[in-house]
Tab-separated table of C-alpha atoms in Angstrom:
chain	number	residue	atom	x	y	z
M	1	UNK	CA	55.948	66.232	85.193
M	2	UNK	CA	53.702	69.233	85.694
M	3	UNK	CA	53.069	70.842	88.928
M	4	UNK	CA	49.891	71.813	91.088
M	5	UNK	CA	50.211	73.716	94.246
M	6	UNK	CA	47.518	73.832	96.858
M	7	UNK	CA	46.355	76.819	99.162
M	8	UNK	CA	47.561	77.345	102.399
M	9	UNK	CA	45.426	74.762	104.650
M	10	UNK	CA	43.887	72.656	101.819
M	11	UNK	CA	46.411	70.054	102.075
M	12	UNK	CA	44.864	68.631	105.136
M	13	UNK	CA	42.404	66.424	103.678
M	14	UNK	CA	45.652	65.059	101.461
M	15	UNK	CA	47.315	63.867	104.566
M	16	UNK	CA	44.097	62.131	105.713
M	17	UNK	CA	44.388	60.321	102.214
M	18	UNK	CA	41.411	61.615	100.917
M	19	UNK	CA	41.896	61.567	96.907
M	20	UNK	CA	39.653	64.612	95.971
M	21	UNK	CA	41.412	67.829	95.549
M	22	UNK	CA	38.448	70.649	94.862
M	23	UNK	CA	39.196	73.786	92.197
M	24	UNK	CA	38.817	75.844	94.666
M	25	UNK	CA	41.799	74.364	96.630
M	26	UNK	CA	44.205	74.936	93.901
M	27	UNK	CA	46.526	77.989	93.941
M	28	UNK	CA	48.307	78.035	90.572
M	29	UNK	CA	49.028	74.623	88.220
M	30	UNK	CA	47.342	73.543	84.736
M	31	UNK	CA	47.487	70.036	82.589
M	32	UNK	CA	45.960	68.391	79.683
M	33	UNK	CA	42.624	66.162	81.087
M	34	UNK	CA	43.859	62.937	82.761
M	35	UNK	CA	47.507	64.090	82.548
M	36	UNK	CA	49.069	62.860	85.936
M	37	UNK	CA	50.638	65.976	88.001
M	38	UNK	CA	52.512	65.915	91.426
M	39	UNK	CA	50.458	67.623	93.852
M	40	UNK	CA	52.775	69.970	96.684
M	41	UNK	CA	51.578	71.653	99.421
M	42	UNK	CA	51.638	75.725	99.657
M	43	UNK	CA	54.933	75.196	100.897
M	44	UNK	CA	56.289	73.112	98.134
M	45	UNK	CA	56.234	69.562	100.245
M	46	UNK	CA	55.068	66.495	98.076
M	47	UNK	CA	51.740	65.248	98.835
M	48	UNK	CA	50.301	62.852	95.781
M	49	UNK	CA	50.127	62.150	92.486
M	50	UNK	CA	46.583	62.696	90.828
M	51	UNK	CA	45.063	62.778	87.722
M	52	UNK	CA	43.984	66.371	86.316
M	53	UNK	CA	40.688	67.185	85.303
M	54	UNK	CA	40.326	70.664	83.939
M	55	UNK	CA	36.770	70.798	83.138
M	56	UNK	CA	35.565	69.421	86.634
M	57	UNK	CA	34.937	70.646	90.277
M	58	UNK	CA	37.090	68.029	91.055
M	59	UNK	CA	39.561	69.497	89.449
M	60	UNK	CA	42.146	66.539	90.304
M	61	UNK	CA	41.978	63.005	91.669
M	62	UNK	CA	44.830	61.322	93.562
M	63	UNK	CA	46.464	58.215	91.923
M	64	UNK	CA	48.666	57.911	94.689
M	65	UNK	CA	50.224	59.295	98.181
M	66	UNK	CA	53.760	57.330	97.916
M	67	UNK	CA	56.128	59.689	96.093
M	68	UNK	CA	57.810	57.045	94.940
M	69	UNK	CA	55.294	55.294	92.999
M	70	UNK	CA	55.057	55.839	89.037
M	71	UNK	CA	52.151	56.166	87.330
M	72	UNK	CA	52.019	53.566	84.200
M	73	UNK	CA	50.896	50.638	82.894
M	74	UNK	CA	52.387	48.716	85.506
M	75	UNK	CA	50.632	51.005	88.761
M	76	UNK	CA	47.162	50.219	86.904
M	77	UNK	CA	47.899	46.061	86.417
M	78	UNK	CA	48.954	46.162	90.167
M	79	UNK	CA	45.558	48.381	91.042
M	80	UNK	CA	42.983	46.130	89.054
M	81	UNK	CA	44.795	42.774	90.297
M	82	UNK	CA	44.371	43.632	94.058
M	83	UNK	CA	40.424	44.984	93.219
M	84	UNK	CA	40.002	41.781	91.511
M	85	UNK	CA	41.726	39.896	94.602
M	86	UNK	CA	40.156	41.350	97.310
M	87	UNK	CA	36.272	40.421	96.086
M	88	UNK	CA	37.849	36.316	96.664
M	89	UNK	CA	37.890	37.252	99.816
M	90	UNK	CA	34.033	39.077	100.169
M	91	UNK	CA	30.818	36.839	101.324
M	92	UNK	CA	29.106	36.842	97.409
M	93	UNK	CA	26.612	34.392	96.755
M	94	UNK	CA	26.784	35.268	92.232
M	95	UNK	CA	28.152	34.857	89.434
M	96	UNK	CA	27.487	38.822	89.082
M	97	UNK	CA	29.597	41.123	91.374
M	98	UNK	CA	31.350	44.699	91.313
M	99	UNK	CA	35.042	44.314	90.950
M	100	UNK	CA	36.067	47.777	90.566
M	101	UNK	CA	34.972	50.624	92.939
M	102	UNK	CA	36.166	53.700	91.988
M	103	UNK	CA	38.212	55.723	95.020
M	104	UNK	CA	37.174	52.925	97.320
M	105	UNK	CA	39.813	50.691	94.931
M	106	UNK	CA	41.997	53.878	94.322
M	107	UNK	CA	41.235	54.082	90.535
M	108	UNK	CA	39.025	57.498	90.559
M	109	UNK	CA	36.245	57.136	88.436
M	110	UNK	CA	36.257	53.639	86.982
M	111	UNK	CA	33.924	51.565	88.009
M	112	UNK	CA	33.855	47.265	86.558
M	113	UNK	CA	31.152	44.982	87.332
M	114	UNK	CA	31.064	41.187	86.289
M	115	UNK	CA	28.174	39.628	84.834
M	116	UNK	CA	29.647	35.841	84.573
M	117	UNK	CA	32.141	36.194	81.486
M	118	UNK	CA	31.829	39.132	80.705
M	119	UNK	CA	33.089	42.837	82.185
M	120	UNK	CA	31.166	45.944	82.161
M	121	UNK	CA	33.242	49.072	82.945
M	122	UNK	CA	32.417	52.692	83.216
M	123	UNK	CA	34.766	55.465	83.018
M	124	UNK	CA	33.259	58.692	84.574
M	125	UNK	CA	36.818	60.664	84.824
M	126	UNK	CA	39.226	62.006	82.700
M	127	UNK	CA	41.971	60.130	84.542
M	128	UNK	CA	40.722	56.209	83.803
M	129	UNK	CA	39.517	57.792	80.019
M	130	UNK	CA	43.453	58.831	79.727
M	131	UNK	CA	43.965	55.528	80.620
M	132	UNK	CA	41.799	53.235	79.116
M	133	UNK	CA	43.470	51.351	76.904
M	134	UNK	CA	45.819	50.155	79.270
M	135	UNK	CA	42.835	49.696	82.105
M	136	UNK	CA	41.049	47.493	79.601
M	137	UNK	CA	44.478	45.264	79.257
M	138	UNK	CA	45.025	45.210	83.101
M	139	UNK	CA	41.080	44.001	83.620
M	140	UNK	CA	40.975	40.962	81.387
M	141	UNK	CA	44.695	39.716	82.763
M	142	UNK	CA	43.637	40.195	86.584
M	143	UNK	CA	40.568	38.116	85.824
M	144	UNK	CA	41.197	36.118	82.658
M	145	UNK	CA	38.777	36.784	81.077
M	146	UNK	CA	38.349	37.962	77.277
M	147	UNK	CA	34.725	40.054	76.649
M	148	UNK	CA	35.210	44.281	78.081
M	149	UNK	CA	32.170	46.216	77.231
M	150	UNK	CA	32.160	50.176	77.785
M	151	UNK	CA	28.946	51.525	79.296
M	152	UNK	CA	30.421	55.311	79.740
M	153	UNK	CA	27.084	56.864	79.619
M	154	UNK	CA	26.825	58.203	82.933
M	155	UNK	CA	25.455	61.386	83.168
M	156	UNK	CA	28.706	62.571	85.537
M	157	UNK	CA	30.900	62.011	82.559
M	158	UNK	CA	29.317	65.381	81.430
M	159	UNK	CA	30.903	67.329	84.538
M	160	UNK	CA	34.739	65.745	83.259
M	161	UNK	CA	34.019	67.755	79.534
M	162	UNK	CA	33.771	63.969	78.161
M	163	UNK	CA	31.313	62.742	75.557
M	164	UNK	CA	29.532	59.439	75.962
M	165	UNK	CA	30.638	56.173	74.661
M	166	UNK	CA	29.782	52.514	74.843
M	167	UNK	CA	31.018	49.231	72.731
M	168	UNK	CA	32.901	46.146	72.774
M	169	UNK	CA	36.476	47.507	73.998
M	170	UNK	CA	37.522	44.083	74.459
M	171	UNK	CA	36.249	40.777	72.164
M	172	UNK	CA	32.610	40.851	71.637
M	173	UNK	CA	29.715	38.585	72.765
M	174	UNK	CA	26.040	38.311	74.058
M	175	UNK	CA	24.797	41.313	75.338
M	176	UNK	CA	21.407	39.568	77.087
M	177	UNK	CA	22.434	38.083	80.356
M	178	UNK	CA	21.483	35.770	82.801
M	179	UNK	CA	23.166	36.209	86.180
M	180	UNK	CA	23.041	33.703	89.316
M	181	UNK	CA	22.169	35.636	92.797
M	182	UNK	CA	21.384	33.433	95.938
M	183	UNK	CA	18.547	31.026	95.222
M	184	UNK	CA	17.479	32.772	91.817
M	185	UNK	CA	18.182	33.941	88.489
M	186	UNK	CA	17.379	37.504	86.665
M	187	UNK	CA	17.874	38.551	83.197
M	188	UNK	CA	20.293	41.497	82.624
M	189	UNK	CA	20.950	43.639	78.942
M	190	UNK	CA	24.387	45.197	79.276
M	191	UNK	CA	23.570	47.497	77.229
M	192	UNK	CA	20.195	49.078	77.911
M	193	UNK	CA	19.983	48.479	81.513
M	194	UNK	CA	20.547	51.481	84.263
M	195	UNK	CA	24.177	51.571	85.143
M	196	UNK	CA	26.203	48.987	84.184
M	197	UNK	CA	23.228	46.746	83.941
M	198	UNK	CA	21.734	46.155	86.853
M	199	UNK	CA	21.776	47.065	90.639
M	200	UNK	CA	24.317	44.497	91.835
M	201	UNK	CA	24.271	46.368	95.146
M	202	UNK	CA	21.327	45.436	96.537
M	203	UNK	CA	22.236	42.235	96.247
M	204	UNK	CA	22.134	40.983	99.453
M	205	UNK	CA	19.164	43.511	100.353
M	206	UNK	CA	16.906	41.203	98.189
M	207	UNK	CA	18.179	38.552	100.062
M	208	UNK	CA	16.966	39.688	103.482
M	209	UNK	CA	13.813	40.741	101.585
M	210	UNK	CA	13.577	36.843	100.788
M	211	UNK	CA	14.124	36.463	104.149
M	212	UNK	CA	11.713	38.511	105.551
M	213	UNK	CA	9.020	36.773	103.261
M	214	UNK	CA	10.246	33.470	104.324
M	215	UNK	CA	9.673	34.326	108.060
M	216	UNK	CA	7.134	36.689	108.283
M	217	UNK	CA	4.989	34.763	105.225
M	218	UNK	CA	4.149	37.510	103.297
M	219	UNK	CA	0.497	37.900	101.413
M	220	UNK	CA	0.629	41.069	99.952
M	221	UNK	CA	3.914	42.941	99.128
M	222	UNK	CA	4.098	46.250	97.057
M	223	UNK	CA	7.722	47.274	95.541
M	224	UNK	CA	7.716	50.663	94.331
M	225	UNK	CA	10.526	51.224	91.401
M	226	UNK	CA	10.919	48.010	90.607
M	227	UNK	CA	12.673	48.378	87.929
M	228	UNK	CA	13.466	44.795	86.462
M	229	UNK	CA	12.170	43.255	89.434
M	230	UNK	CA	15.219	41.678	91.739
M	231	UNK	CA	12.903	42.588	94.742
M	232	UNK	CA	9.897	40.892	93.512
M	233	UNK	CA	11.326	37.769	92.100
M	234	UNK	CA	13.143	37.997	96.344
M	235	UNK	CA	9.825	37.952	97.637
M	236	UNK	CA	8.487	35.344	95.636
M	237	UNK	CA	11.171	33.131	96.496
M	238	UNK	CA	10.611	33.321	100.027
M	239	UNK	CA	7.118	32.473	99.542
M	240	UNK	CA	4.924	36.009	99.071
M	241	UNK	CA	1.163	34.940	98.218
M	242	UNK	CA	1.176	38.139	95.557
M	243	UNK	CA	3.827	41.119	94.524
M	244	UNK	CA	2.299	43.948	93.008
M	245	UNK	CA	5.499	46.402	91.141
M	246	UNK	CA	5.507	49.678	89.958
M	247	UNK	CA	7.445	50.779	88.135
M	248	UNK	CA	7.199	54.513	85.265
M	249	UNK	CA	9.117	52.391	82.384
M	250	UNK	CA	7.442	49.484	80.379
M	251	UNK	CA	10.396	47.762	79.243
M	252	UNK	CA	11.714	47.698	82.861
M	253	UNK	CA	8.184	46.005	83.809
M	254	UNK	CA	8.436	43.246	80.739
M	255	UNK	CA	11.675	42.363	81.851
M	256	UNK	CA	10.414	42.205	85.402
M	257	UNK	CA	7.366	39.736	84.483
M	258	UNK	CA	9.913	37.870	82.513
M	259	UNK	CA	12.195	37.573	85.679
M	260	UNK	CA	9.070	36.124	87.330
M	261	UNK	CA	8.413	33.504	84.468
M	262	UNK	CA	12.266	32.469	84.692
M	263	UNK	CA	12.298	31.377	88.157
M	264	UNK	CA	9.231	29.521	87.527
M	265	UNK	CA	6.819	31.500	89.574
M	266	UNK	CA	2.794	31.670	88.168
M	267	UNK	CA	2.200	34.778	86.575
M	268	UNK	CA	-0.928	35.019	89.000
M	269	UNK	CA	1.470	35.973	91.921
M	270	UNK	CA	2.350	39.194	90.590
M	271	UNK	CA	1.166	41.953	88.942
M	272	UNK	CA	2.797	44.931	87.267
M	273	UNK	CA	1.771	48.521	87.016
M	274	UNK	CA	3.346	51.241	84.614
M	275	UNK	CA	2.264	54.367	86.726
M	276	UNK	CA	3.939	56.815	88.982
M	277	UNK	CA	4.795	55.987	92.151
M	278	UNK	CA	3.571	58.872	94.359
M	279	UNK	CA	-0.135	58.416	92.160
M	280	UNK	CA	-0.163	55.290	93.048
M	281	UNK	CA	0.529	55.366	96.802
M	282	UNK	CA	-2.151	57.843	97.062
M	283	UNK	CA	-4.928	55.537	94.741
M	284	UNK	CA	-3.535	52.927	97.222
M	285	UNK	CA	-4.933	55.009	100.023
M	286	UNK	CA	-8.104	55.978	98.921
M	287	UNK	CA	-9.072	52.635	98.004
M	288	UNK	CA	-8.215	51.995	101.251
M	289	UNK	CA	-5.786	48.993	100.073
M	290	UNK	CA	-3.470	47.901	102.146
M	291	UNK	CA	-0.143	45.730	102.455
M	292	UNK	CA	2.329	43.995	105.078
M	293	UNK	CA	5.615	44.590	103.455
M	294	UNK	CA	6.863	47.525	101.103
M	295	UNK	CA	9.937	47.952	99.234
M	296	UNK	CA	10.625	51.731	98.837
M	297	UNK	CA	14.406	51.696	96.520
M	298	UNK	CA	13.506	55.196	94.298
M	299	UNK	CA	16.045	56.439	92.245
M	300	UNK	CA	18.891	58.999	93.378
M	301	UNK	CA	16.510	62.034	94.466
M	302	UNK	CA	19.774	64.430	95.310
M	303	UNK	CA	22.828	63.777	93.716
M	304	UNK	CA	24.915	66.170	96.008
M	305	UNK	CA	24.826	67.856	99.180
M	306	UNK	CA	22.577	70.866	97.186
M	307	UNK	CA	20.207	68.595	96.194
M	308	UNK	CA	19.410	68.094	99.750
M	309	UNK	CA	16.573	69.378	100.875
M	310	UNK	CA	14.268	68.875	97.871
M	311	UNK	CA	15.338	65.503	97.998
M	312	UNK	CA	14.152	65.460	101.384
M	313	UNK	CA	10.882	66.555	100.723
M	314	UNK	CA	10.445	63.458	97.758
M	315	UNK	CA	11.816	61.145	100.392
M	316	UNK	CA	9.755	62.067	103.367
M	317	UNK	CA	6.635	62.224	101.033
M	318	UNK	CA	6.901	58.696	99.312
M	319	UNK	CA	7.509	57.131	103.004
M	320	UNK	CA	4.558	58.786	104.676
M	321	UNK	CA	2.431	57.289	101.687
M	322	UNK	CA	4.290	53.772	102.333
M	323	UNK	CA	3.526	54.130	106.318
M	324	UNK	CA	-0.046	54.895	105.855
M	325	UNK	CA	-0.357	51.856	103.345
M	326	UNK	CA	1.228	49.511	105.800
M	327	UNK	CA	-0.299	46.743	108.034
M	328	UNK	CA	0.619	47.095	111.765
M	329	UNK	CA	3.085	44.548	111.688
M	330	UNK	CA	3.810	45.103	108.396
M	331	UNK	CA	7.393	45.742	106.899
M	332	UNK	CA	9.168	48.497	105.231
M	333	UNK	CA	12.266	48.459	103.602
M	334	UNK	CA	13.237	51.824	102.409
M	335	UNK	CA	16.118	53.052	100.952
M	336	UNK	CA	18.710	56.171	99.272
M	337	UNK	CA	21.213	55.809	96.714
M	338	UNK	CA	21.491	60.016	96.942
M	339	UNK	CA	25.471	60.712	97.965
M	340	UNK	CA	23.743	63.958	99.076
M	341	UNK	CA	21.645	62.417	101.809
M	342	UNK	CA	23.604	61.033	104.819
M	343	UNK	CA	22.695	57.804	106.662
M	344	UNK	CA	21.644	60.000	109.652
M	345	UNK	CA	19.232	62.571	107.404
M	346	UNK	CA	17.840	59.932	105.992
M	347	UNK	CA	16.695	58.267	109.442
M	348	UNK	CA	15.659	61.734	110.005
M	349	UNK	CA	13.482	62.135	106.723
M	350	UNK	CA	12.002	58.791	107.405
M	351	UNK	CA	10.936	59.068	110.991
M	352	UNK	CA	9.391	62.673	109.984
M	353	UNK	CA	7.338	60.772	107.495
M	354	UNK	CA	5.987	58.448	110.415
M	355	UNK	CA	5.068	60.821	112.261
M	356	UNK	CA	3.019	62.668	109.707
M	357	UNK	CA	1.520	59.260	108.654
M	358	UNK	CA	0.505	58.748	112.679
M	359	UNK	CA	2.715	55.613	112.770
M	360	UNK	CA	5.674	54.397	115.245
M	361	UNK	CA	7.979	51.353	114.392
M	362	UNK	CA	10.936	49.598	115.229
M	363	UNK	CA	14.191	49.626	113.119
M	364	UNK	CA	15.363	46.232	112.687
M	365	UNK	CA	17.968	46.738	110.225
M	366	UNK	CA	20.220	49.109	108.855
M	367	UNK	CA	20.476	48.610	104.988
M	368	UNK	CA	23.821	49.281	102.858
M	369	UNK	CA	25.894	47.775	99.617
M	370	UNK	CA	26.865	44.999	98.850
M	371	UNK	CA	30.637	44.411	100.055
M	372	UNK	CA	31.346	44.389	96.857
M	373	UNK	CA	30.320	48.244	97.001
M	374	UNK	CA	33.000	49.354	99.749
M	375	UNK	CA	33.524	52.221	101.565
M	376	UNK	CA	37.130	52.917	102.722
M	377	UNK	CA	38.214	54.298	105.972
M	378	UNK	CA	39.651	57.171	103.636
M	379	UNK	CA	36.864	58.072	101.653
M	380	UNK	CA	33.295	57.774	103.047
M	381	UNK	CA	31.714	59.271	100.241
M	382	UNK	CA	32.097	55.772	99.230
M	383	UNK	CA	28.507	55.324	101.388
M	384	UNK	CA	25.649	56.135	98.643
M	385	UNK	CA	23.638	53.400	99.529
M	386	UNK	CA	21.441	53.367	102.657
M	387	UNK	CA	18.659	51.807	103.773
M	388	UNK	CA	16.839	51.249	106.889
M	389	UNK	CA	13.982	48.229	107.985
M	390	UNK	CA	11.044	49.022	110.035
M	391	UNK	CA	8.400	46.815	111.126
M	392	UNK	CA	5.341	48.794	112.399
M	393	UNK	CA	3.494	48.501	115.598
């Protein structure tokens, strides 16, 4: 087994049982990508066992803390079982759900969602691509089921020296979709859609959306990236008079006026605009249109913590627009999927933005994943997802 020693002082966030061990905390120590290496302090004390990754920042990722734990096939059946257990015991109202969550299921870089019979899986580090094989094996005995497809196309998989790669790794099947989610249905492609096909973790965001539109009775909604439309097909549901979606990619938009038509809704109810967002706020504003609930979910403006403050900038921009476009009274739920943007920032960015736009609100609801999505005591980086509702005065 080959060794890694740490610098003097970087084993602290080790004994906190954080898994990510930086290239810059390393003092002297090599492997092959995804070899496993035993991790000691600077003064030779045991601290975990962790995948290698020489290619990456992260230059290793902790399997496990227990010295007396091997590293096999057996570790990873035992890992993907209790992932696979523990979403049992989560509130999910679909036959669509994320069963694997990277560090937050301690299996760095692999993440599995379910889409009814069939598994999705990405691996985004060198440790679960080591692995994979046996991964695949452990997945279909935890759940029993027989159909594995590999959507490792994630841009991170770049920053582990790792090539893309998607196919059947397990059986084969239909890759067009139809998943269950609270009192509707939406159409999913495993293969073309944005991560592993679809944003499972705003599940229960769209829900409260429906909600909203249920209680509030809705007449005119905007939602801004709508992507396939989960949000607009929410709204309907709850009983929005009209949804107008934007979204910058046409087949996103068909699929979103085909989500419509599947749930039975009349295609009069909702319209769909391939344009850019920020354009469109603005048109928005000089036609002096205007709407009482707004769905602001963009995609990730700042990857990391350097991204930050451009990201900012988008963010606080896009939400001014949104404020100035919304009836008092009118709702706004906005949102972050940037790892690089805190919870608090973002409150930050978006009350900046009402300020600018001259308008005050109250914050009815803090907005995260799905539980399905968790974040661990251990490792809050876990918290990408963030989202905030605010009704305007």
């Amino acid at each position: 087994m080959k060794n890694v020693r740490l610098r003097a002082g970087k084993e602290r966030s080790l004994l906190r049982r954080h898994p990510w061990i930086f290239e810059s905390a390393i003092a002297k120590g090599s492997a092959d990508a995804g070899e496993t290496v035993r991790v000691k302090g600077d003064q030779g004390q045991f601290l975990g066992w962790a995948a290698f990754s020489p290619a990456s920042k992260i230059r290793a990722r902790v399997w496990s803390f227990d010295e007396a734990q091997r590293i096999d096939a057996a570790f990873f059946a035992a890992a993907c079982a209790s992932a696979v257990k523990a979403r049992a015991r989560f509130d999910i109202d679909s036959n669509a759900m994320r069963l694997v969550h990277g560090e937050s299921d301690g299996l760095p870089g692999l993440i599995v969602d379910r889409y009814g019979d069939t598994l999705v899986a990405q691996f985004t580090s060198s440790g679960v691509e080591r692995w994979k094989d046996v991964i695949a094996d452990a997945l279909l005995a935890a759940t029993g089921l027989s159909k594995l497809f590999e959507r490792s196309d994630a841009s991170s998989r770049a920053l582990e020296g790792l090539p893309e790669a998607t196919g059947w790794l397990r059986g084969q099947g239909e890759v067009e979709l139809t998943l269950q989610e609270h009192d509707w249905q939406l159409e999913v492609n495993i293969v073309e859609g944005h991560k592993t096909g679809f944003y499972l973790d705003q599940r229960d965001s769209r829900k409260r959306f429906c909600d909203y539109a249920r209680r509030l009775k809705f007449e005119r909604v905007l939602n801004c990236y709508c992507y396939t439309g989960g949000f607009t097909v929410a709204a309907l549901t709850g009983g929005a008079a009209h949804v107008t979606s934007i979204d910058s990619s046409g087949p996103a938009l068909e699929k979103a006026a085909a989500n419509v038509a599947l749930n039975g809704f009349e295609a009069s109810r909702a319209s769909f605009m391939d344009a850019d967002v920020n354009a469109s706020l603005r048109q928005f504003i000089d036609q002096g249109r205007s709407f009482d609930a707004i769905v602001l979910d963009p995609p990730k403006f700042a990857p990391t913590v350097a991204h930050a403050e451009r990201a900012a900038r988008a963010y606080k921009d896009i939400n001014r627009l949104a404020f100035k476009l919304l009836e008092p009274g009118g709702v706004l739920f906005t949102y972050s999927c940037s790892g690089g943007i805190s919870a608090d920032l973002f409150h930050k960015i978006v009350a900046s933005a009402g300020c600018d736009a001259g308008v005050d609100g109250y914050i009815h609801e803090r907005m995260g994943g799905a539980p399905d999505h968790p974040m661990t005591v251990n490792f809050p980086e876990g918290e990408y997802l963030k989202g905030l509702v605010v009704m305007r005065k």
